[in-house]
Coordinates of C-alpha atoms and ligand atoms in Angstrom, one line a residue:
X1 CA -6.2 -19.1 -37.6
X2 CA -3.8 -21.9 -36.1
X3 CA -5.8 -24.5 -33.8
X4 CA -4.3 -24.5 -30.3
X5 CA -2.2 -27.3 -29.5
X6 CA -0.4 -28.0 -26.3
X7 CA 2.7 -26.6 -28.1
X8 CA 1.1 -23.4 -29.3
X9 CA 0.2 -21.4 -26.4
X10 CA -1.5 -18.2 -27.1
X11 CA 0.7 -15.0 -27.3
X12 CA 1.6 -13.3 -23.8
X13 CA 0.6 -9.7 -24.7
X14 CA 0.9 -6.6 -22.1
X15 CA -1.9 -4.4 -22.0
X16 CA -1.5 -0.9 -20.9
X17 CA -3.8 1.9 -20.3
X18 CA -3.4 5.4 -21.2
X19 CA -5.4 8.9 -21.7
X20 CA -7.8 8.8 -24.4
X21 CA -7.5 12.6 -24.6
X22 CA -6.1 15.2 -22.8
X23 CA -2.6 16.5 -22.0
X24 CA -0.7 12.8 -21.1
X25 CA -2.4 11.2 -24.2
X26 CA -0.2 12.3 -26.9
X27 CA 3.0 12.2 -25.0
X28 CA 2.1 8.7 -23.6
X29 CA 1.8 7.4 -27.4
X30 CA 5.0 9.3 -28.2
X31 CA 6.8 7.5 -25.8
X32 CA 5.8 4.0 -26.3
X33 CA 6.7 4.8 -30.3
X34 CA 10.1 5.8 -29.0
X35 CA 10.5 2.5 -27.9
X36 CA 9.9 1.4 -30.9
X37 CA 6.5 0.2 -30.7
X38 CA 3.7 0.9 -33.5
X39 CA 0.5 2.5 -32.7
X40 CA -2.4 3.7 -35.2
X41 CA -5.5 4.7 -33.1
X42 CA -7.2 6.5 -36.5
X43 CA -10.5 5.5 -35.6
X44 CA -9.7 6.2 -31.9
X45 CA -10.8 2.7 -31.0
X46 CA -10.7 2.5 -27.2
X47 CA -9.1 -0.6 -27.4
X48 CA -5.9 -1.9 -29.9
X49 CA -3.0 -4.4 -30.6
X50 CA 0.4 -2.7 -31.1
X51 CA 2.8 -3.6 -33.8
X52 CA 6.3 -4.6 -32.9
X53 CA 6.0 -5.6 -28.9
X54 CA 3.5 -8.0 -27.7
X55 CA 1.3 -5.2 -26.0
X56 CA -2.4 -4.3 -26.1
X57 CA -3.3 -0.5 -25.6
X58 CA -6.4 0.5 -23.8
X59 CA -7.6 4.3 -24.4
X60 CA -9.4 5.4 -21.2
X61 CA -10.0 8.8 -19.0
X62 CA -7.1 9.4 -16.8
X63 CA -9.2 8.7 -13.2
X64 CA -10.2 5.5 -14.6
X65 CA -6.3 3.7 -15.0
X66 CA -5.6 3.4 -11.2
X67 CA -8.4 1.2 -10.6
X68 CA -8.2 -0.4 -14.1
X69 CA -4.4 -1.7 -12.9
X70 CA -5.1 -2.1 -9.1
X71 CA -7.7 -4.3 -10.8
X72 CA -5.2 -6.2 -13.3
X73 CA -7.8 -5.5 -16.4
X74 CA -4.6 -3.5 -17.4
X75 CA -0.9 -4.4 -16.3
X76 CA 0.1 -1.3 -16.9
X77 CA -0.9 2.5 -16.9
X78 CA 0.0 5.9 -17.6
X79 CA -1.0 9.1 -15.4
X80 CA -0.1 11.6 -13.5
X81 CA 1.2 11.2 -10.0
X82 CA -1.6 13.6 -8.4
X83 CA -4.1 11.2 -10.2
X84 CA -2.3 7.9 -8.5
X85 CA -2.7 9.8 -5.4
X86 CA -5.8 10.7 -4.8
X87 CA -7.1 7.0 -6.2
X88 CA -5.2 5.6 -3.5
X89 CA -5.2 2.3 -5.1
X90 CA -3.1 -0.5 -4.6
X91 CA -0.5 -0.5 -7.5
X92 CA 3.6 -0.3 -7.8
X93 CA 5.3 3.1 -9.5
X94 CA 7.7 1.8 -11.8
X95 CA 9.3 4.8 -13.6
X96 CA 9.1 8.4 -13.2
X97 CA 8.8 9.3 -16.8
X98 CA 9.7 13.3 -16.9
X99 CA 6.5 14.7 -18.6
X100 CA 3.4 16.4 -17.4
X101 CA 4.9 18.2 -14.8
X102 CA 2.8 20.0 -12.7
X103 CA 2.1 21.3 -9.3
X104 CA -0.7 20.7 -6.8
X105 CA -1.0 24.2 -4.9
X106 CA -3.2 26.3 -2.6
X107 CA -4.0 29.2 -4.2
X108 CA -5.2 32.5 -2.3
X109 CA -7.3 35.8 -4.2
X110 CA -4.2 38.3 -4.9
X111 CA -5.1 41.5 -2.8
X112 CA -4.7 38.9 0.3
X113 CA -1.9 39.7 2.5
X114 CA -1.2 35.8 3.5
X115 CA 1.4 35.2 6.3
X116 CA 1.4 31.0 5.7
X117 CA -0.1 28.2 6.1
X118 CA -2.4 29.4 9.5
X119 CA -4.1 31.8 7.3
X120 CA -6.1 28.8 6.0
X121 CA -7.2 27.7 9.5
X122 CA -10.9 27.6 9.4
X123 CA -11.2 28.7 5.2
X124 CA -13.0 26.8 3.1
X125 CA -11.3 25.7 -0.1
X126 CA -12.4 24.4 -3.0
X127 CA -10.4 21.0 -4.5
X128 CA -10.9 18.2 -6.9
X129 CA -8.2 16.4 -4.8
X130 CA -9.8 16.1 -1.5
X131 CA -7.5 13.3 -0.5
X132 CA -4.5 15.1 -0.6
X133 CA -5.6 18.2 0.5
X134 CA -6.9 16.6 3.9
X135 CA -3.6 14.7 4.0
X136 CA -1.5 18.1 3.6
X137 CA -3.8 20.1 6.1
X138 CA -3.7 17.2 8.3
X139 CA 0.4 17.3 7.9
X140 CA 0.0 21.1 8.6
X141 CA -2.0 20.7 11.6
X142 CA -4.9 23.0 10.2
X143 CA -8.5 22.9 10.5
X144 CA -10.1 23.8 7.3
X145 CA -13.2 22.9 5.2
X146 CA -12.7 21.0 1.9
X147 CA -15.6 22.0 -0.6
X148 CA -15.1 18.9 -3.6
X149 CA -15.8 20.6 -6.7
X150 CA -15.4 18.5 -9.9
X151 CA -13.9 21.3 -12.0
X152 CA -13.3 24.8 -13.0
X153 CA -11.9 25.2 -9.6
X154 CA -10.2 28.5 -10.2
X155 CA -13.2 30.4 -10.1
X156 CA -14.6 29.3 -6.8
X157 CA -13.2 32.3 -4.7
X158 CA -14.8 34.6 -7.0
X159 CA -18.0 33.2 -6.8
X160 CA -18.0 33.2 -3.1
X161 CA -17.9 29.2 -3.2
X162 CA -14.6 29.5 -1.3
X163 CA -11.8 31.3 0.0
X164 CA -9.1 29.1 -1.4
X165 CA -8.2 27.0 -3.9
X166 CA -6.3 23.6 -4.1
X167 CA -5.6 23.3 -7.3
X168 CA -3.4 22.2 -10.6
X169 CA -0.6 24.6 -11.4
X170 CA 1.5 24.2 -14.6
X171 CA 2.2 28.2 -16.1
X172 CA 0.1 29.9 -13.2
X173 CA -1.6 32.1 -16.4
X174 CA -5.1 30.5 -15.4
X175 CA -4.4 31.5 -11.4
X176 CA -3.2 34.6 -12.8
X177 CA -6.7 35.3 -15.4
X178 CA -8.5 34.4 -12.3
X179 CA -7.5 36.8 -9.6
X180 CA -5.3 34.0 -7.8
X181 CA -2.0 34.1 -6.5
X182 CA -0.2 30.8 -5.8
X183 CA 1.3 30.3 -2.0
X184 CA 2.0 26.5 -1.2
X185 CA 2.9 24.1 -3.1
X186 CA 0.8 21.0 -2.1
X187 CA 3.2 18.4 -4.1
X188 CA 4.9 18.5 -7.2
X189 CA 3.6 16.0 -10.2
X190 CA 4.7 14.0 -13.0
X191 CA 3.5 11.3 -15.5
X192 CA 4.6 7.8 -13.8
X193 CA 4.4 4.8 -15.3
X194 CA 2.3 1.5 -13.1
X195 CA 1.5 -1.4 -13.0
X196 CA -0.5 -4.4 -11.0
X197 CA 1.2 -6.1 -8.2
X198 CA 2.5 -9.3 -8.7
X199 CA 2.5 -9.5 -12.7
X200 CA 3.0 -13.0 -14.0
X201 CA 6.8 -13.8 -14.9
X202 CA 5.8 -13.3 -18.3
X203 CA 4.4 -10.1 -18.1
X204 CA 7.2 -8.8 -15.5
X205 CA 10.0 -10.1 -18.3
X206 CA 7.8 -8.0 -20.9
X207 CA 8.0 -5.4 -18.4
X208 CA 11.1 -5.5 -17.9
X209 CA 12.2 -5.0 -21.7
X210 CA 9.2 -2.3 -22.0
X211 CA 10.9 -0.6 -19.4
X212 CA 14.6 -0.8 -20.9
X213 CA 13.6 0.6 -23.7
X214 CA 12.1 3.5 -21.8
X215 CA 15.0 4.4 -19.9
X216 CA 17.2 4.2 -23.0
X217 CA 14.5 7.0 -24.6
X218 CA 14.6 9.2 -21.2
X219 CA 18.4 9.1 -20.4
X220 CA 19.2 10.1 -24.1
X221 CA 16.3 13.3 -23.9
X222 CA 18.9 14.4 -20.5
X223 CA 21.7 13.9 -22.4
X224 CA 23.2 15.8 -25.7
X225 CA 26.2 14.4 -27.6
X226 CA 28.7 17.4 -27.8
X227 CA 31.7 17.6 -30.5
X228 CA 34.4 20.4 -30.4
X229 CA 37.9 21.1 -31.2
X230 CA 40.8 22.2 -29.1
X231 CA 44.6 22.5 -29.2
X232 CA 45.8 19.3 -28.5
X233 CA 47.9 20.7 -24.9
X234 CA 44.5 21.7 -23.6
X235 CA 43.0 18.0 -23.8
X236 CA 43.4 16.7 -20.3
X237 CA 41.6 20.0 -18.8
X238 CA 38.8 19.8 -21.5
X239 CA 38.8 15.5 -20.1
X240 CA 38.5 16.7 -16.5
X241 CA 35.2 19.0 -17.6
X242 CA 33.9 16.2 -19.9
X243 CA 33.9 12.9 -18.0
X244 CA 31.6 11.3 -20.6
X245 CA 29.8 8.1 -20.7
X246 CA 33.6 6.2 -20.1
X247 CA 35.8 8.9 -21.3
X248 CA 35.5 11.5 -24.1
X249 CA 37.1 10.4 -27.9
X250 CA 40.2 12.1 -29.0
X251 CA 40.5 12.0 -32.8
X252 CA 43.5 13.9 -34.0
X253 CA 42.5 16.8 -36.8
X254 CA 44.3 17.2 -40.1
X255 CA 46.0 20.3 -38.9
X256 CA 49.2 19.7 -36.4
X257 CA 48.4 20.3 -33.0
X258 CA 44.8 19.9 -33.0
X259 CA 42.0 17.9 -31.8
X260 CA 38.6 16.5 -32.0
X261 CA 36.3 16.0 -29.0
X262 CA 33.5 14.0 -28.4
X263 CA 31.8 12.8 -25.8
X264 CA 28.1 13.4 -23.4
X265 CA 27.1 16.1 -21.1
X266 CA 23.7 16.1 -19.3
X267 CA 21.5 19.2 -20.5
X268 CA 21.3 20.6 -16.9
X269 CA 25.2 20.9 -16.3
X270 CA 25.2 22.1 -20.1
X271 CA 25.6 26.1 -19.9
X272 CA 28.2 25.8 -17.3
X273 CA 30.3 23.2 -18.9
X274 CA 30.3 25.2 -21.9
X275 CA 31.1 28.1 -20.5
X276 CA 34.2 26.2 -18.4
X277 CA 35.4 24.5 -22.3
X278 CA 35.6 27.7 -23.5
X279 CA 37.6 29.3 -20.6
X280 CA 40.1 26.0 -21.3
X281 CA 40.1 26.3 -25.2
X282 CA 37.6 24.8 -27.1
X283 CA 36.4 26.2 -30.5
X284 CA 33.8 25.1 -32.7
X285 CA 31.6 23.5 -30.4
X286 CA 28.8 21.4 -31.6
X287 CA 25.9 20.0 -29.2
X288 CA 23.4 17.6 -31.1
X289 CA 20.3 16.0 -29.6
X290 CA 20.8 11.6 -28.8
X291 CA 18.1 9.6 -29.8
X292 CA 18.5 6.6 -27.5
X293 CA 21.1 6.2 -25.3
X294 CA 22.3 2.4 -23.3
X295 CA 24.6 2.2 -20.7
Ligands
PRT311 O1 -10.6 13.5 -19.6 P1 -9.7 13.1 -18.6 O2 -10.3 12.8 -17.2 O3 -8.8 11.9 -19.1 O4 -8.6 14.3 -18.4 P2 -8.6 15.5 -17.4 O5 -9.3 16.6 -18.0 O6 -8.9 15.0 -16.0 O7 -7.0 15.7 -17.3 P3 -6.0 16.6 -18.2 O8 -5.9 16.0 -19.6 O9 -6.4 18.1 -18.1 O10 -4.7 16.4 -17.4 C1 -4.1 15.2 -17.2 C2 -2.9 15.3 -16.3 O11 -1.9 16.2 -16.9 C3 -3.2 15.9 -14.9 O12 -3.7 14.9 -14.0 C4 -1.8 16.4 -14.5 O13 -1.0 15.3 -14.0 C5 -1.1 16.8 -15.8 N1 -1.1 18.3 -16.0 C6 0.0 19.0 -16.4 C7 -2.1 19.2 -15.9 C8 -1.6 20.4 -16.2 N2 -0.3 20.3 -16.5 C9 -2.5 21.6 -16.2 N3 -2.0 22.7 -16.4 N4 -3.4 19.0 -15.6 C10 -4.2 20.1 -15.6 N5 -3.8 21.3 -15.8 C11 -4.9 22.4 -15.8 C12 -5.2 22.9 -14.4 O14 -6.3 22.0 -13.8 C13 -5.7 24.3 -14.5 O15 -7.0 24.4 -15.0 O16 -4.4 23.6 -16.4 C14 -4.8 24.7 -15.7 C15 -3.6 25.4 -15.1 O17 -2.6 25.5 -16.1 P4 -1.7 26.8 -16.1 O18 -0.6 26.6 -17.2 O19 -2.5 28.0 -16.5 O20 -1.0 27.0 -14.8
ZN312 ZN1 -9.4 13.2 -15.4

């Protein structure tokens, strides 16, 4: 190893924490090797050095990464935004990342014939997010019990534990399995992406490119390159439906009075505008997935 010298300060290294296991693990690793950065957790260490970006990966249970970055033990975390809440710890959200998402709802048995949100005025419901929940009631103006349960909510009504449920919603099969019909939607969730307050400038700059990288991954997963030919009197309509990043490419085809066109459309506005290209024209039309995509 090379003896410090005043020259040869030690390596700034990021270190980020994510699920060890459970349904943001895999998808948080799949991101950061999107970005480009190496990860082999074989042995599931709970603790390793990337490859390719100066950043240190800690593998811990999702209600554990607030406090581990409120804490500056990690500069950086993964979870779920109904996780962040609840913690309530002090830490900055830094990028929506578009996976995970889920729903924190109330959750009522099905025969009930519930008018809205009064019906829960003096019920007792069952929760593993007893923050929230009081915050929501509270917003609601409603007086109701919180029973803190620490899992397997969804069976609590049935057990005659409670008469309502505050709980996570992704399909609504398990609500469904369990006699429960869904009828407020508490908040909606995603995975975020956190970090400590004030970072060191070194950090921040690695943040910064960390988080570059990440929005290069994420733009191109909204986005879909799309190719297609039309005669060429129909190219300024098929322009005016496909703005593109500047504009879309032209290329001229071999045969006389034809052309090529390329350019990106967002995979929500995707159906429509395709419908719209063919109404002005287009034939042949290609969509293919972007891998990264820099504006
Ligand atoms: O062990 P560790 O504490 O790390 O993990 P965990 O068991 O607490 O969490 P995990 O892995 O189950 O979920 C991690 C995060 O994924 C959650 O905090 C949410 O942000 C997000 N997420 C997305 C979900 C779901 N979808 C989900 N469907 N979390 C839980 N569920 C459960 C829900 O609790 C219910 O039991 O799935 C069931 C409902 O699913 P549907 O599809 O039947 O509606
Ligand atoms: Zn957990």
């Amino acid at each position: 190893m090379k003896p410090e010298t005043e020259n040869s300060k030690p390596e700034t290294l990021l270190r980020i924490a994510i699920q060890k296991s459970g349904r943001l693990s895999e998808k948080s690793q799949k991101l950061l090797q999107s970005c480009g950065i190496g990860l082999s957790n074989g042995s599931r260490k709970l603790k390793m050095k990337a490859s390719n970006f100066p950043l240190e990966v800690l593998f811990l249970r999702d209600d554990d990464i607030p406090q581990y970055v409120s804490d500056g033990v990690a500069d950086l975390g993964i979870v779920g935004e109904n996780v962040l809440i609840e913690k309530n710890k002090p830490v900055d959200t830094v990028e929506k990342l578009g996976f995970s998402k889920c729903r924190l709802s109330l959750a009522v048995r099905r025969e009930i014939d519930y008018p809205g949100t009064a019906w829960m005025q003096g019920k007792k419901i069952a929760t593993t997010y007893p923050l929230i929940l009081k915050q929501y009631l509270a917003a609601q103006n409603i007086q109701a019990e919180i029973e803190e349960i620490s899992g397997s909510v969804e069976i609590a009504p049935s057990i005659g534990l409670a008469d309502a449920v505050c709980d996570i919603v992704s399909t609504g099969s398990t609500l469904l399995m369990n006699g429960l019909k869904e009828v407020e939607t508490v908040m909606k969730s995603q995975a975020v992406l956190i970090a400590s307050p004030n970072l060191a400038a070194e950090k921040q700059a690695l943040l910064d490119k960390l988080l570059f990288r990440i929005r290069a991954v994420n733009k191109a997963k909204q986005n879909k390159y799309i190719l297609l030919n039309a005669p060429s009197e129909a190219i300024p309509t098929i322009s005016s439906i496909l703005p593109g990043m500047k504009s879309p490419s032209v290329l001229p085809l071999a045969e006389p009075g034809w052309s090529s066109v390329h350019s990106v459309v967002e995979e929500d506005d995707f159906w429509e505008i395709i419908d719209k290209l063919k109404d002005a024209g287009a034939e042949g039309i290609l969509v293919c997935p972007i891998e990264k995509m820099v504006l």
